Structure formats: C-alpha cells, structure tokens
Coordinates of C-alpha atoms in Angstrom, one line a residue:
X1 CA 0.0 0.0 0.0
X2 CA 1.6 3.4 -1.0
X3 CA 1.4 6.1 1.1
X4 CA 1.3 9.8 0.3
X5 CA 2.6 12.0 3.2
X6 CA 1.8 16.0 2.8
X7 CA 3.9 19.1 3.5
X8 CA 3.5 22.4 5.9
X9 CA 1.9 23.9 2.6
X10 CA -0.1 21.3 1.9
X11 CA 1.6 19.6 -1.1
X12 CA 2.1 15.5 -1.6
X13 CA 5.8 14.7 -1.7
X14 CA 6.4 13.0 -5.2
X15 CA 6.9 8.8 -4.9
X16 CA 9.8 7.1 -4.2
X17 CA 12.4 5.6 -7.4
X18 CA 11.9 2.0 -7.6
X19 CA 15.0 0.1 -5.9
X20 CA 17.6 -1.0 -8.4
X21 CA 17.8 -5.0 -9.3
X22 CA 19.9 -6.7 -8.1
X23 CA 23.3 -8.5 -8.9
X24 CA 21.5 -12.3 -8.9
X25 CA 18.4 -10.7 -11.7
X26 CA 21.3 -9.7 -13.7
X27 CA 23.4 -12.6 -13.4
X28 CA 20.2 -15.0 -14.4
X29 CA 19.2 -13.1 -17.7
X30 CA 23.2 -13.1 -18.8
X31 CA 22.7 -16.7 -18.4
X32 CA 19.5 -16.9 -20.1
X33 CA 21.1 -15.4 -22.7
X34 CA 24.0 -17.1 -23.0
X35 CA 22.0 -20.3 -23.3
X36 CA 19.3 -18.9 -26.3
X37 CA 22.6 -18.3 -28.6
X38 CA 24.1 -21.8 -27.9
X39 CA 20.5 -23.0 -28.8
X40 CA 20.7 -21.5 -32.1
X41 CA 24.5 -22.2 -32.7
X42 CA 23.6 -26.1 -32.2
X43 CA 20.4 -26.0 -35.1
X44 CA 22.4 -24.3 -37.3
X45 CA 24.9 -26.9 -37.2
X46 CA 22.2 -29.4 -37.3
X47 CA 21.0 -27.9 -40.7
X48 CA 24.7 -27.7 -42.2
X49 CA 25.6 -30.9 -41.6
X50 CA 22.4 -32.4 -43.4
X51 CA 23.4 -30.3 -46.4
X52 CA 27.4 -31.2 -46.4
X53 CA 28.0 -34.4 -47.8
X54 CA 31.2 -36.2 -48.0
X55 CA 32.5 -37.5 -51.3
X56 CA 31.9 -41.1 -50.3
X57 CA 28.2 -40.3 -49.2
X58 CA 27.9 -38.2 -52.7
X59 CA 29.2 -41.2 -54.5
X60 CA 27.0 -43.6 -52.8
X61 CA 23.7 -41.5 -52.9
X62 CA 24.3 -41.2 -57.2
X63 CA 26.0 -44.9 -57.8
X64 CA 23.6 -46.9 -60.1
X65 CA 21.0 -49.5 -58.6
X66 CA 22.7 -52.9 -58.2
X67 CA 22.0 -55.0 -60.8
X68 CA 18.5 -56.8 -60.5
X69 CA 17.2 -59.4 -63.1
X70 CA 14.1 -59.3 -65.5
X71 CA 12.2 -62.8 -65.6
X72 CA 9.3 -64.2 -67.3
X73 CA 7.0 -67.6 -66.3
X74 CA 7.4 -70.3 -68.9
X75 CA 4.0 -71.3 -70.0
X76 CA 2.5 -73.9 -71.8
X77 CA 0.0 -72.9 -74.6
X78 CA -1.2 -72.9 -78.1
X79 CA 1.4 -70.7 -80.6
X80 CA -0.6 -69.9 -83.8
X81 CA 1.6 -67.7 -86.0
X82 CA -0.3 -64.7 -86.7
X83 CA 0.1 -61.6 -88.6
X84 CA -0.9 -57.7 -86.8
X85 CA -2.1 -55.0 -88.8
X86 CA -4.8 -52.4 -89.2
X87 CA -7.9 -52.3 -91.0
X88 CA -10.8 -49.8 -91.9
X89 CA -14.4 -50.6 -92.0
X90 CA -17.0 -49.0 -93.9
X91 CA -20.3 -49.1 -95.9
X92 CA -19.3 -50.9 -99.3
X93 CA -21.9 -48.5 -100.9
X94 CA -23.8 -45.2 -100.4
X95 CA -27.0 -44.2 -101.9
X96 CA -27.5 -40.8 -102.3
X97 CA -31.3 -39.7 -102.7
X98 CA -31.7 -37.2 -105.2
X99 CA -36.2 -36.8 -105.4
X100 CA -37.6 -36.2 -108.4
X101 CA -40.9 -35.0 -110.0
X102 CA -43.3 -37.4 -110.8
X103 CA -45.6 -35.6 -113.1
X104 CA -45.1 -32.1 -115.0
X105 CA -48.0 -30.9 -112.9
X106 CA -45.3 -30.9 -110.1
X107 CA -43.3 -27.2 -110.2
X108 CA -41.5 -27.1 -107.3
X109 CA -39.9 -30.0 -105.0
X110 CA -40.6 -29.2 -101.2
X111 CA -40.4 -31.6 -98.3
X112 CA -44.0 -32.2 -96.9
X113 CA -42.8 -34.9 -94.8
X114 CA -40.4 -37.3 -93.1
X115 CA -40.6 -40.8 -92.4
X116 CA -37.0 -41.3 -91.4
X117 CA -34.9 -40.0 -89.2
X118 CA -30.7 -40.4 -89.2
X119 CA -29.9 -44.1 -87.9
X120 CA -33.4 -45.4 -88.5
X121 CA -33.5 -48.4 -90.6
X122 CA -35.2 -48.5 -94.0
X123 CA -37.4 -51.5 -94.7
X124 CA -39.0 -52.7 -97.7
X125 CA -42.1 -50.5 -97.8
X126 CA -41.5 -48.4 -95.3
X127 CA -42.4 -44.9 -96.1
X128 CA -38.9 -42.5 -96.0
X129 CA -40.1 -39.3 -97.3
X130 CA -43.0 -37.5 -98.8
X131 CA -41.8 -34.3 -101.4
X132 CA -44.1 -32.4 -102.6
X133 CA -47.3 -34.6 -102.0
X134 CA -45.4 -37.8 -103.3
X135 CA -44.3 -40.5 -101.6
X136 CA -40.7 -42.0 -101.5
X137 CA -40.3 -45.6 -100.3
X138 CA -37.8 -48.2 -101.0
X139 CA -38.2 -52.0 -102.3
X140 CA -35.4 -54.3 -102.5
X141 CA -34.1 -55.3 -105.8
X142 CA -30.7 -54.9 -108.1
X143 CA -32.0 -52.5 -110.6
X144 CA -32.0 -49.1 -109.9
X145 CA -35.6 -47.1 -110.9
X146 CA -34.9 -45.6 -114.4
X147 CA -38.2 -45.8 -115.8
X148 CA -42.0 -45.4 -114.6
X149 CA -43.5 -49.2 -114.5
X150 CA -46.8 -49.5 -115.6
X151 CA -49.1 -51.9 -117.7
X152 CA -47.7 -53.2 -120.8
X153 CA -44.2 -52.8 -119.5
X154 CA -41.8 -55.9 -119.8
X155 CA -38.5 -56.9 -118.3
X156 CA -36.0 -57.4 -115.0
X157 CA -37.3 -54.2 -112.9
X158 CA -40.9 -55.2 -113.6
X159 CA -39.6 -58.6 -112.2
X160 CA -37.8 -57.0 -109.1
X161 CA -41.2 -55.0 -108.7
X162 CA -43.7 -58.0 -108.7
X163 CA -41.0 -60.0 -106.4
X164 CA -40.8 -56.8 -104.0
X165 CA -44.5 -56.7 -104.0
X166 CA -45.3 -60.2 -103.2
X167 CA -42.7 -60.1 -100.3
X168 CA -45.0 -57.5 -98.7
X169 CA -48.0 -59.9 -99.2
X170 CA -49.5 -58.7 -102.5
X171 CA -49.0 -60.5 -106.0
X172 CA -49.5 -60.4 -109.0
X173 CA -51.9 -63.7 -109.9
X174 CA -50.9 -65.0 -113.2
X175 CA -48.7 -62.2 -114.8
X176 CA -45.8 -63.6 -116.4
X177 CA -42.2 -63.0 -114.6
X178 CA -41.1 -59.6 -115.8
X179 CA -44.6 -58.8 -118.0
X180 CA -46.6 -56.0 -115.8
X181 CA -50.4 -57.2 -116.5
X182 CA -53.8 -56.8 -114.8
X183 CA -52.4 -59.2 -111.8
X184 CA -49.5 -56.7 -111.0
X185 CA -51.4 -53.6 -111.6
X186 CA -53.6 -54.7 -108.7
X187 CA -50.8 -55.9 -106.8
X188 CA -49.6 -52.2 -107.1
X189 CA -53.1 -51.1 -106.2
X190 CA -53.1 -53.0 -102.8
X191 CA -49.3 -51.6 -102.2
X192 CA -50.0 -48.0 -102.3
X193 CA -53.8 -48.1 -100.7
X194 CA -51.9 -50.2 -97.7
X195 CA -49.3 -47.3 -97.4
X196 CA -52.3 -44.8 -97.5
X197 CA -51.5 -42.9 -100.8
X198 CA -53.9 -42.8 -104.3
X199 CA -52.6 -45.1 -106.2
X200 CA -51.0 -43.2 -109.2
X201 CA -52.0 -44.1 -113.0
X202 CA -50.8 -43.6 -116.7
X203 CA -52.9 -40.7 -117.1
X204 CA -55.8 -39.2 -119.1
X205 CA -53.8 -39.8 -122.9
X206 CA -54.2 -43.7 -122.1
X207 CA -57.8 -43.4 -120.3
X208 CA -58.7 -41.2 -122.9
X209 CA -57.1 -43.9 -125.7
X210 CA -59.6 -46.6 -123.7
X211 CA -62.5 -44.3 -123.4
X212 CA -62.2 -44.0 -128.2
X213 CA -61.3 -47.9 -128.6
X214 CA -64.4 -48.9 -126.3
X215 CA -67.1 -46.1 -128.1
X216 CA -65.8 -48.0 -131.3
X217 CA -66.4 -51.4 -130.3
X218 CA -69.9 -50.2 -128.9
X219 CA -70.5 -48.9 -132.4
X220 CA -69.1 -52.1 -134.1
X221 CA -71.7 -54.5 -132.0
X222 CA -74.8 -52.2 -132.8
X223 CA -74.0 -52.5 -136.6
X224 CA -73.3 -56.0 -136.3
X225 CA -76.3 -56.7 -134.2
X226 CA -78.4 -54.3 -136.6
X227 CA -77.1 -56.1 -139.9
X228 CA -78.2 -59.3 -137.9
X229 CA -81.3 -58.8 -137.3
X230 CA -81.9 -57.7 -140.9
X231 CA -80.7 -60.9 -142.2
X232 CA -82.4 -63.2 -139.6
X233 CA -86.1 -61.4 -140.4
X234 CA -85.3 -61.5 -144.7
X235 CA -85.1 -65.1 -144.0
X236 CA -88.1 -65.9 -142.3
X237 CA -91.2 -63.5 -143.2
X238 CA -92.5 -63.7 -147.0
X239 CA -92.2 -60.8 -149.1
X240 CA -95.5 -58.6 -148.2
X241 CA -98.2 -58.2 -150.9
X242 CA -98.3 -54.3 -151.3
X243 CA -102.0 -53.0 -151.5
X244 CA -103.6 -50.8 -154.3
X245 CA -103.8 -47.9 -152.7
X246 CA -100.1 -48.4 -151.2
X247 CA -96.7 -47.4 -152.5
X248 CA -94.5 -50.5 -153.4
X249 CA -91.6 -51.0 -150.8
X250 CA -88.3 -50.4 -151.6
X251 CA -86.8 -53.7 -152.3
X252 CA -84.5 -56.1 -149.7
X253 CA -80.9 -55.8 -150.7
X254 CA -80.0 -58.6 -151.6
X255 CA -79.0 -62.0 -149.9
X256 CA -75.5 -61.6 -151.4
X257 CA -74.8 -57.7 -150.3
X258 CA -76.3 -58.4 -146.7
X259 CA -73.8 -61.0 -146.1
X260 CA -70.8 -59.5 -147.2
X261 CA -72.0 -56.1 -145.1
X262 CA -72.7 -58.4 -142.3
X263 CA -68.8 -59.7 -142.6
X264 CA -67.4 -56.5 -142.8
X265 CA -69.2 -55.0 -139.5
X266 CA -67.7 -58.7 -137.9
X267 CA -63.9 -57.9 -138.7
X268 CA -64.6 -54.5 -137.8
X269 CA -66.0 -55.6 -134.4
X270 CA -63.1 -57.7 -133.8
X271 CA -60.1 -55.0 -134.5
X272 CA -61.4 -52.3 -132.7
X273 CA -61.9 -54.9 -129.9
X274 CA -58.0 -56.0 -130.3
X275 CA -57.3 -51.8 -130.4
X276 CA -59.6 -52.0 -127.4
X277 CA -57.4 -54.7 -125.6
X278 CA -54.2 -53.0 -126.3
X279 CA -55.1 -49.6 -124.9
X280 CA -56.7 -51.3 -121.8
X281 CA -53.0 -53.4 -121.8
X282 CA -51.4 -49.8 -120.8
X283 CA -53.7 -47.9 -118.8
X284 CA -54.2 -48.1 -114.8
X285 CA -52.0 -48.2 -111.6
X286 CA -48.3 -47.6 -112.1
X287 CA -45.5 -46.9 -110.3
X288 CA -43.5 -43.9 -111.3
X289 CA -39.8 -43.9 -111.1
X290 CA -39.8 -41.0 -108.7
X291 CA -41.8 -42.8 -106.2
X292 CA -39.4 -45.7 -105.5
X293 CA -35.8 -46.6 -104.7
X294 CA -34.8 -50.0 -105.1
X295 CA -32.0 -51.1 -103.5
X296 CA -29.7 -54.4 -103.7
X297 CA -30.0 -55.0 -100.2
X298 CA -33.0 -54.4 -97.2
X299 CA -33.0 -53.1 -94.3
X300 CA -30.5 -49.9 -95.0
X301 CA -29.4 -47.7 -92.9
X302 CA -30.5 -44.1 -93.2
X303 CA -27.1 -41.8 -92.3
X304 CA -28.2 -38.7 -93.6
X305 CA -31.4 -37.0 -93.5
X306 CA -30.4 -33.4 -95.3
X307 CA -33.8 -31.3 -95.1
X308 CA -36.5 -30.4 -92.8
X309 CA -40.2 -30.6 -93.9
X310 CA -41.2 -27.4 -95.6
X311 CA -37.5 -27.1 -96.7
X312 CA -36.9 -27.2 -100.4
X313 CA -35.2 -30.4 -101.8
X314 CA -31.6 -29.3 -103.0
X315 CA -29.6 -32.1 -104.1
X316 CA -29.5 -35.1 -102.2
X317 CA -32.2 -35.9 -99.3
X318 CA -31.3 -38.9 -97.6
X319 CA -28.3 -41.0 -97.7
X320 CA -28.6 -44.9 -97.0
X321 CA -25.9 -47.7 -97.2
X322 CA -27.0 -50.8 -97.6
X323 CA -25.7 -54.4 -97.9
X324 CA -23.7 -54.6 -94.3
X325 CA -19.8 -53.1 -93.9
X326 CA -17.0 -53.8 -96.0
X327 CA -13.4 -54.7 -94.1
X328 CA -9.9 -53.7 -96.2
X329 CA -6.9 -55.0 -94.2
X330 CA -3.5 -52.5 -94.6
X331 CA -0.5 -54.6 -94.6
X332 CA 2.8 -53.9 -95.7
X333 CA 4.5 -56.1 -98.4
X334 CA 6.8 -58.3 -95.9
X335 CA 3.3 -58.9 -94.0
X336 CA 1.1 -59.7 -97.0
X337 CA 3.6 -62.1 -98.3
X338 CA 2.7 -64.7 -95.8
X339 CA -1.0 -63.7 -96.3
X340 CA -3.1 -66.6 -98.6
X341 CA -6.9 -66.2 -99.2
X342 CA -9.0 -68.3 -96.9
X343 CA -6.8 -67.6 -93.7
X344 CA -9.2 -66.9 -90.7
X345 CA -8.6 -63.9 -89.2
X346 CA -10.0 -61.5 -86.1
X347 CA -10.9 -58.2 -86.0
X348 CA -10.8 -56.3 -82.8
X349 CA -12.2 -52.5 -81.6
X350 CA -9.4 -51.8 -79.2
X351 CA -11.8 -49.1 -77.2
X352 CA -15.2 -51.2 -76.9
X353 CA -13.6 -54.5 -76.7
X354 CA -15.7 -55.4 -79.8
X355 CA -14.3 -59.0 -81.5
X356 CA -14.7 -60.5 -85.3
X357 CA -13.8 -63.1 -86.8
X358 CA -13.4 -63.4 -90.8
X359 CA -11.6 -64.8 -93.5
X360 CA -9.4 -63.5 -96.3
X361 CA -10.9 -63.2 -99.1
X362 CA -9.0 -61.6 -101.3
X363 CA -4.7 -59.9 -101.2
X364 CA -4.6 -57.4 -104.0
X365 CA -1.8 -55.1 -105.6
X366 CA -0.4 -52.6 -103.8
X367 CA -1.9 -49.2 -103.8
X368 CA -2.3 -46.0 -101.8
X369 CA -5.9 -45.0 -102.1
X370 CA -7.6 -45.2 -99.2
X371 CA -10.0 -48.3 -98.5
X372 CA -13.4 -46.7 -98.9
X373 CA -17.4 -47.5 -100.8
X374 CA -18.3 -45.8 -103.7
X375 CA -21.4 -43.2 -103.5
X376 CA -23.9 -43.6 -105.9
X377 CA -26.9 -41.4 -106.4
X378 CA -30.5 -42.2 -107.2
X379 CA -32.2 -39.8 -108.8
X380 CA -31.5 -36.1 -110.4
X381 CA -30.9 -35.8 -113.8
X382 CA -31.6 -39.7 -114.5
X383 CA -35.7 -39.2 -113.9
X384 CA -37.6 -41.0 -116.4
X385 CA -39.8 -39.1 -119.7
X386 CA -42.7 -36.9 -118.4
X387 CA -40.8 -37.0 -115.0
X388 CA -40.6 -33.3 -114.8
X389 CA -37.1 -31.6 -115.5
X390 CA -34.2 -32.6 -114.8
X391 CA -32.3 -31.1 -112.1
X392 CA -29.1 -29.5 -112.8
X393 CA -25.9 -30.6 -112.1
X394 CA -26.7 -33.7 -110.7
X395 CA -25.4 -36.9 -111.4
X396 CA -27.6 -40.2 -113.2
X397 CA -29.0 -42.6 -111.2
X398 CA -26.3 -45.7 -111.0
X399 CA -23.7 -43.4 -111.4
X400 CA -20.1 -44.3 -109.0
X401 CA -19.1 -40.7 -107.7
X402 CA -16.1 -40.2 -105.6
X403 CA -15.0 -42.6 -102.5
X404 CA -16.6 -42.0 -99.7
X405 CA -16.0 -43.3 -95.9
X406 CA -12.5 -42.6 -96.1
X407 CA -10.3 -43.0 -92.8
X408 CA -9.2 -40.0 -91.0
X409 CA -5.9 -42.0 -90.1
X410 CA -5.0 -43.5 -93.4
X411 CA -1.9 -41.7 -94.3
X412 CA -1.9 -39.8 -97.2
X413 CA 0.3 -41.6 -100.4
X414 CA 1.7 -44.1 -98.4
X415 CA 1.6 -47.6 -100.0
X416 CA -0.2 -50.8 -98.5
X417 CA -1.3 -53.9 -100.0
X418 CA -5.7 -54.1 -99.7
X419 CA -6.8 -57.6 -97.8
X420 CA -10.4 -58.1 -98.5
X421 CA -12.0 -59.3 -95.2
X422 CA -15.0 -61.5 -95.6
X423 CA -16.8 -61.4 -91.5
X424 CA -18.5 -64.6 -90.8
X425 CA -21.0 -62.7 -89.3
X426 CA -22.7 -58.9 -90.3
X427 CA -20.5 -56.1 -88.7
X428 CA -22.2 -54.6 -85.8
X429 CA -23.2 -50.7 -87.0
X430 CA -21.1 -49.3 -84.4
X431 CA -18.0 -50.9 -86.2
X432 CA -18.8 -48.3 -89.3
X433 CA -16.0 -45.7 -89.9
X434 CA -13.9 -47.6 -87.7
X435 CA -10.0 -48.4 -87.5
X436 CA -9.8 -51.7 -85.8
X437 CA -6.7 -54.6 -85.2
X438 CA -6.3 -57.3 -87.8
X439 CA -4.8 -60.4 -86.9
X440 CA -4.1 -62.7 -90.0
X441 CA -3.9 -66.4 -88.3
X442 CA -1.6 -67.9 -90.8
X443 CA -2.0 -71.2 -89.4
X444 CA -4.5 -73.7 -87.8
X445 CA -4.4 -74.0 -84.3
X446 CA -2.1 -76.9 -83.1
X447 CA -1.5 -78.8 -79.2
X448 CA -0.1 -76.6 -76.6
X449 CA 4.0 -76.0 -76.6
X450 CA 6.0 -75.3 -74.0
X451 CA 7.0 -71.4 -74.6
X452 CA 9.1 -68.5 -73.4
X453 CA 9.0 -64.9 -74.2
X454 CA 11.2 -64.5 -77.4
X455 CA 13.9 -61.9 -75.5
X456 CA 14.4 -65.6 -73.2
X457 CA 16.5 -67.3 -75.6
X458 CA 20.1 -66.7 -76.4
X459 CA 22.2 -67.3 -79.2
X460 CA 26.1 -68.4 -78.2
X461 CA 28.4 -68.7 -80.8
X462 CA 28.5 -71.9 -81.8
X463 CA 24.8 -71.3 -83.0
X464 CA 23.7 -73.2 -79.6
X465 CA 20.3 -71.5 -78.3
X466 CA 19.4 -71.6 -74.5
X467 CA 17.4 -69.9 -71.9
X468 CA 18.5 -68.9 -68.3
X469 CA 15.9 -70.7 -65.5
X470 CA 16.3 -68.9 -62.2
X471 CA 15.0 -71.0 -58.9
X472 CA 13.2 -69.2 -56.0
X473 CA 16.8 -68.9 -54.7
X474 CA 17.9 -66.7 -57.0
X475 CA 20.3 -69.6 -58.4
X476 CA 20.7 -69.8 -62.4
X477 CA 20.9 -72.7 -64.5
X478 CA 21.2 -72.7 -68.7
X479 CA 19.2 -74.9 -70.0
X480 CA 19.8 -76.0 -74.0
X481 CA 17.0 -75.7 -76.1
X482 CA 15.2 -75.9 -79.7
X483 CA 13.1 -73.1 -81.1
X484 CA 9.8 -73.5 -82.7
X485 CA 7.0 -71.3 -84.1
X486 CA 6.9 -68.5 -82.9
X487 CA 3.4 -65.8 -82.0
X488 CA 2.5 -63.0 -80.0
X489 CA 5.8 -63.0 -79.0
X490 CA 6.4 -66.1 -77.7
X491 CA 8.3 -68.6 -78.8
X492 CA 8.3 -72.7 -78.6
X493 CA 10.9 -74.1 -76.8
X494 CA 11.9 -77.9 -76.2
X495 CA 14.7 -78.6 -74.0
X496 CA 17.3 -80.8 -74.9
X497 CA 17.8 -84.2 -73.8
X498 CA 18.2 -84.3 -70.0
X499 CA 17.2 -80.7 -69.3
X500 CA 14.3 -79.3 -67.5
X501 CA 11.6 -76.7 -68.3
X502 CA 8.5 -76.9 -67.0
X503 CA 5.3 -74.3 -67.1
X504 CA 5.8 -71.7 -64.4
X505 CA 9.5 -71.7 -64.4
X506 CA 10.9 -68.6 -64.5
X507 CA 13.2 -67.6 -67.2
X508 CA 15.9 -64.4 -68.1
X509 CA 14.5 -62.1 -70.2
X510 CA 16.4 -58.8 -69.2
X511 CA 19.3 -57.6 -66.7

C-alpha cells in the first residue's frame, strides 16, 4: 500500500524511485542469454551438416541401382503364327437420294414430310419421305428405278417389282415373270392403298385412248347386231303383198350384199376390240420412277437426313448404305507375303472390346488409295420421260461418284497392299468408320507347346540357343533348347535331352 505523506503547505511529496535490481536478476538473464545463442549455434549446425555431404556419401547416394534381373514364367500354350495390322471398315456402298418430280403438274420440290430420321433403318415398304405430295419408299431389288413401270411394261425391274411386292404380301396372280399385267397392276393397287397414298396411274392420254377404242367397239356390236337382225327377219317373213292404194316398198338388198356387209361389220368388231385390248393393256396403276428406290439389299441404314419438312429439296435428301460393312486390311509387303486367301482372321475395336472373326478373301496389288465404298446417287438428272425436269448438275442414277467413308488416319500416299475381309457374321453398326486390329492367323491351331517370351533365348556362338531358369533362390541354370514357331511374341521351346523346363518356371528375359 503506498502512502502519500503531505507538506507544511499542503503539497504530496512525489513517490519514491523504484529500488535498483539486483546483482543475482542480472546474473540470471546473462545466463538466459548465453544459453538462447548456444541454442541457435547447435540447429544451425544441425541444418549444415544435413546439407554437407562427404564425397563417399555423394558417390553412394548417385551410384547406379545394383543390378536386378528381369524374368518371365514359362508357359504352356497354343502358338498360332499370326500376322498384326490395321484395318478400316466402312459401308461398301452409299445411296444418295436425289427426289424427283413425278408428273409435269409438279413445279416445285418441297419436303411435306419425313418418315426417317438419321440411324433409323429402311425397310421394304417403309415410307422414307414424302416431297411435294409424293411418296418416296424403297423396295429391295438390283435394278436401280430408271423408268415409270406401268401396264404393258416388260423386263427385270418389272420382275424385281412383282417379287418386292409379293414379299410384302400382294402379287401379281398369273402375270408372267417380268410382263406387268392386270395381276401386277392390282398388286400395285393393294401396295399404295396399304401405305395410304392414291394409287397413281398412266394418265388421261391412255384413259382417254380406252375411253375411243371402247365407243368404237360399242358402235361395231350395234352395226353388227343391226345387220343381224336384218338378215335373220329377210329369211323368215315372206315378201309382203303391197296394196292398191299403197306405195310399193323399196326392195330387200340382196341375200348376197347383206352377207358380205354383215362380214365386214364382224372384222370390224373384232379389231377395234384388239385396239380395245391393247389400250386397256397400258392404262391403270403404275409406279413412277420417282416414287421408289430399289435397293440391292433391305434393311439400310439411313445416315443422312439433309432437309426439314417445308425445306426445299436441293440435291441429295437422304443417304442410305446398304448391304452390311466392308473390311480392307492395310499390310505392308513383308506382311502380305505370308498372307493366302481363306486364312481366318480376327478383327478387334481396341476401345469397346468389340471382336470379329473373318476370312481373307482376297490380297490385292499394292496401292495408296484409301480403302473406302463408292457413292452412288438415285435420282436427279436420270428421272424417267414426263418426269418433270431434270435437275441440274446432278449426277444419273447408278452413277459411281467419288470414294466415300475414307479413314481419318489413313496416311496420305503411303503404299499398303488391300486384304479383302469377308466377317463370318454382319459387322455390328457401331463398327462403321472404324480403324480396328487385324490379326491374319496364318495357321490352324495346333497342341499346346512349351513357350518362353522370345527376348528368353540366347544365341552363343556356336549357334547353340538356350534360356536362363532362375529357382526361388535366386540360383541360375542354362538350360539347352530348340526353337519352334513363334506368336505373339512367344516362342516354342523344347529342351534338350536331359534338361528341365517346366510351365511356371521362371526364365531371363532382361538384366
């Protein structure tokens, strides 16, 4: 407790100074001191020492890993010698679509709708597109459409019509193969009423043509009938007795005249009913050429659907490919000169896991054009007579335009020898425009061998080969042996008399 004492005048006297420390304080923070700097001398040293190495620790620390050996089991297995390479598959063909007009009434070619969309599937019959009020469907067959089919018409694209129409359920009753008569024109007539279109016909010239030859053959049976009648009722009733008061009548022609008029009506009669038959033979239901798109193979695949509906139609509309995918090996001459026709093979999508097998069908010349389908366009310029006008600048129906389906990865101008694959099985879709392994088995499968990895064997100089077994122990024994075939990077090994090797030993492939 302080306390404050007071003068005569009334004033506080001013605190005392604190006392001074004394000599032990001091001597205790010298020491404290002292002891903080020898603290700080002793981590520095710490730190120096871990960064100063000697030469002998320097050498150790950047001396190379002792040496360590590289082994490989020995295995037993099947060794089929094989051949790797690449390969491209693609569509072997692509249709391009190119509508038409089917009539000159048609001005203008406008999509009024779509029955397809990319990747849907094209089926015989199925409606695909519908331009301008006309409907575009395909049908399976060989010959491309170059001509309207209607009654009268003859040959193979009347045949691939009445065959396409009886797969869907309607034919043509006693037509001939490849003659389009009253049995395929109601064939047709069942087709388009099923797919809900009218059915289209040859027009008013030919109704018009029926309409003439039938008022004729009326005509023809009245005179006949007439002429007839005359004759039947000279031959029967006796010449009347004219009265007095009563004009003669004019006399009967005679017997004679009357028969050869009555013959002459007759042959009349029957040509205007042959004219008759003939008109009939090419009038009603036809198919025009703009209405269908026969292809050599059904179902196709639609890729390419280039329009909207209310869109005009400017070049092609769809694109289809047909017929499954194509596979072209690329080997390089040392490859394909162990490569025979009829050598099974397997094709493999590295990324999906995806497997094929196949066989060689073909090894052709070298070349550097890339493995790829041709395009070929239905349609345009090709439309039949009375099709409407041709469109410009496109190109005739069955025409081969430029490759298409190329590979991306194919390297420009660099030469490979073509393999035609032949898959024993249709190509999943998802395989189209793909790069995929090839493996050429250039030999039937055999018994398992006894094999090692093909770095395992050593050559001395005597021309002696051996591999190196290493036991659990880390001991090493050479053990003499024969080669055989050789795959996938094995090789076939028998050991020579008195030697061991036996599946899971482990072998020297690498120091």
């Amino acid at each position: 407790m302080t306390t404050t004492t007071k003068t005569a005048d009334g004033t506080a006297d001013p605190p005392p100074p604190p006392p001074a420390p004394s000599r032990a304080a001091r001597r205790r923070r010298a020491l404290l001191g002292v002891a903080l700097a020898a603290a700080l001398v002793a981590v520095g040293g710490v730190g120096a020492a871990a960064l100063v190495k000697s030469p002998a620790e320097r050498a150790a620390r950047t001396a190379p890993p002792p040496n360590s050996l590289l082994t490989a089991p020995v295995v037993s297995r099947v060794l089929t010698p094989s051949t790797v390479a690449r390969a491209v598959v693609y569509p072997p063909a692509q249709f391009d679509v190119v509508p038409t007009a089917a009539s000159a009434e048609v001005t203008g070619l406008f999509v009024s709708k779509l029955g397809v969309r990319q990747g849907d599937l094209a089926v015989a019959g199925r409606l695909l597109a519908e331009v301008s009020g006309q409907p575009l469907f395909a049908l399976p067959g060989p010959v491309p459409a170059y001509r309207d089919l209607k009654p009268g018409s003859t040959g193979p694209d009347v045949a691939e019509l009445q065959s396409a129409l009886a797969g869907l359920g309607h034919g043509s009753g006693e037509d001939d193969q490849g003659s389009y008569g009253p049995g395929t024109a109601a064939a047709v007539t069942e087709f388009y009423r099923a797919l809900g279109y009218p059915v289209p016909t040859t027009g008013a010239t030919t109704q018009q043509a029926v309409d003439t030859a039938r008022k004729a053959v009326d005509a023809d049976r009245q005179t006949v009938d007439g002429l007839t009648a005359q004759k039947e009722a000279g031959a029967t009733a006796p010449p009347p007795t004219p009265a007095p008061t009563q004009q003669p009548r004019q006399p009967r022609p005679p017997t004679g005249d009357l028969d050869r008029q009555l013959a002459d009506a007759r042959k009349q009669l029957a040509d205007d009913r042959a004219a008759l038959g003939k008109a009939e033979a090419v009038n009603g239901p036809m198919v025009p050429a703009a209405h269908v798109l026969f292809l050599p193979a059904l179902p196709a695949t639609v890729t390419a659907v280039n329009g909207a509906v209310g869109s005009p139609v400017s070049g092609a509309l769809l694109s289809l490919t047909s017929g499954g995918l194509a596979v072209t090996g690329q080997l390089t001459p040392a490859q394909a000169a162990g490569v025979r026709p009829g050598m099974a093979v397997e094709l493999l999508a590295e990324d999906s896991g995806t497997t094929a097998p196949g066989t060689v069908a073909q090894v052709g010349a070298p070349t550097t054009a890339a493995p790829a389908g041709k395009v070929i366009t239905l349609g345009g310029s090709g439309a039949p007579a009375g099709s409407g006008p041709a469109r410009p600048g496109a190109v005739p129906p069955g025409a081969a335009g430029p490759a298409a389906g190329a590979p991306d990865n194919q390297p420009g101008g660099q030469s490979y020898v073509p393999v035609t694959i032949t898959p024993d099985a249709p190509l999943p879709a998802a395989l189209n425009g793909r790069n995929v392994r090839l493996t050429v088995l250039r030999a039937k499968a055999g018994a398992p061998v006894t094999a090692v990895p093909v770095a395992a064997v050593s050559t001395d100089a005597a021309g002696r080969t051996s591999v190196t077994r290493v036991d659990p122990a880390g001991n090493r024994t050479t053990v003499p042996v024969a080669t055989g075939v050789t795959a996938d990077g094995l090789v076939a090994v028998t050991p020579a008399e008195g030697a061991r090797l036996r599946d899971g030993d482990q072998v020297v492939v690498g120091k």
